[in-house]
Amino acid sequence: MTTFRIGEAAELLGVSADTLRRWIDAGRLAADRGEHGHRVITGADLAAFARDRAAAPDGTGNSSARNRLRGIVTAIVKDQVMAQVDLQVGPFRVVSLMSREAVDELGLEVGSLATAIVKSTNVVVER
């Protein structure tokens, strides 16, 4: 059976190793000790935990989109009509093009938290 060390599992979940250790200590995720005494998580347990986390998105309202990526706004470039919003989501940069009006209505600014919703080829940002 495939097993993952704490660092590997944390990277896959997009959290720090310390966060993952706290979840294990709190009983939210099962872990065993590997042959060298390090904590390991089975692939099946990690997959089930990831599915459960994805089933409870942080956003409000209902949506058919399942790919919700919460991150921090790192850059905004606006012109008269359009805007480019850059989010840092874990190790990934997500870029959304939207109307300037939408950026203003959402109150987006560098440093604010936002969620990128990926559906097909479009990225929708909500706050």
PDB file of N, CA and C in Angstrom, residues 6 24 29-33 39-42 45:
ATOM      1  N   ILE A   6       4.835  12.885   6.334  1.00  0.00           N
ATOM      2  CA  ILE A   6       4.109  14.097   6.703  1.00  0.00           C
ATOM      3  C   ILE A   6       4.343  15.228   5.694  1.00  0.00           C
ATOM      4  N   ILE A  24      -3.383  15.376  12.822  1.00  0.00           N
ATOM      5  CA  ILE A  24      -3.163  13.988  13.233  1.00  0.00           C
ATOM      6  C   ILE A  24      -3.306  13.877  14.752  1.00  0.00           C
ATOM      7  N   LEU A  29      -7.040  12.906  11.210  1.00  0.00           N
ATOM      8  CA  LEU A  29      -6.426  12.095  10.159  1.00  0.00           C
ATOM      9  C   LEU A  29      -5.587  11.012  10.829  1.00  0.00           C
ATOM     10  N   ALA A  30      -5.731   9.770  10.352  1.00  0.00           N
ATOM     11  CA  ALA A  30      -4.993   8.648  10.932  1.00  0.00           C
ATOM     12  C   ALA A  30      -3.573   8.599  10.385  1.00  0.00           C
ATOM     13  N   ALA A  31      -2.637   8.257  11.252  1.00  0.00           N
ATOM     14  CA  ALA A  31      -1.240   8.090  10.842  1.00  0.00           C
ATOM     15  C   ALA A  31      -0.627   6.961  11.661  1.00  0.00           C
ATOM     16  N   ASP A  32       0.306   6.263  11.063  1.00  0.00           N
ATOM     17  CA  ASP A  32       1.033   5.193  11.726  1.00  0.00           C
ATOM     18  C   ASP A  32       2.516   5.555  11.729  1.00  0.00           C
ATOM     19  N   ARG A  33       3.310   4.729  12.354  1.00  0.00           N
ATOM     20  CA  ARG A  33       4.761   4.911  12.333  1.00  0.00           C
ATOM     21  C   ARG A  33       5.350   3.985  11.276  1.00  0.00           C
ATOM     22  N   ARG A  39       6.195   9.284  11.169  1.00  0.00           N
ATOM     23  CA  ARG A  39       4.753   9.124  10.928  1.00  0.00           C
ATOM     24  C   ARG A  39       4.490   9.052   9.426  1.00  0.00           C
ATOM     25  N   VAL A  40       3.611   8.133   9.058  1.00  0.00           N
ATOM     26  CA  VAL A  40       3.212   7.970   7.662  1.00  0.00           C
ATOM     27  C   VAL A  40       1.691   7.859   7.586  1.00  0.00           C
ATOM     28  N   ILE A  41       1.164   8.246   6.457  1.00  0.00           N
ATOM     29  CA  ILE A  41      -0.278   8.214   6.209  1.00  0.00           C
ATOM     30  C   ILE A  41      -0.507   7.332   4.990  1.00  0.00           C
ATOM     31  N   THR A  42      -1.461   6.425   5.083  1.00  0.00           N
ATOM     32  CA  THR A  42      -1.734   5.570   3.926  1.00  0.00           C
ATOM     33  C   THR A  42      -2.384   6.404   2.831  1.00  0.00           C
ATOM     34  N   ASP A  45      -6.170   6.611   3.278  1.00  0.00           N
ATOM     35  CA  ASP A  45      -6.601   7.561   4.305  1.00  0.00           C
ATOM     36  C   ASP A  45      -6.440   9.005   3.832  1.00  0.00           C
TER      37      ASP A  45
END
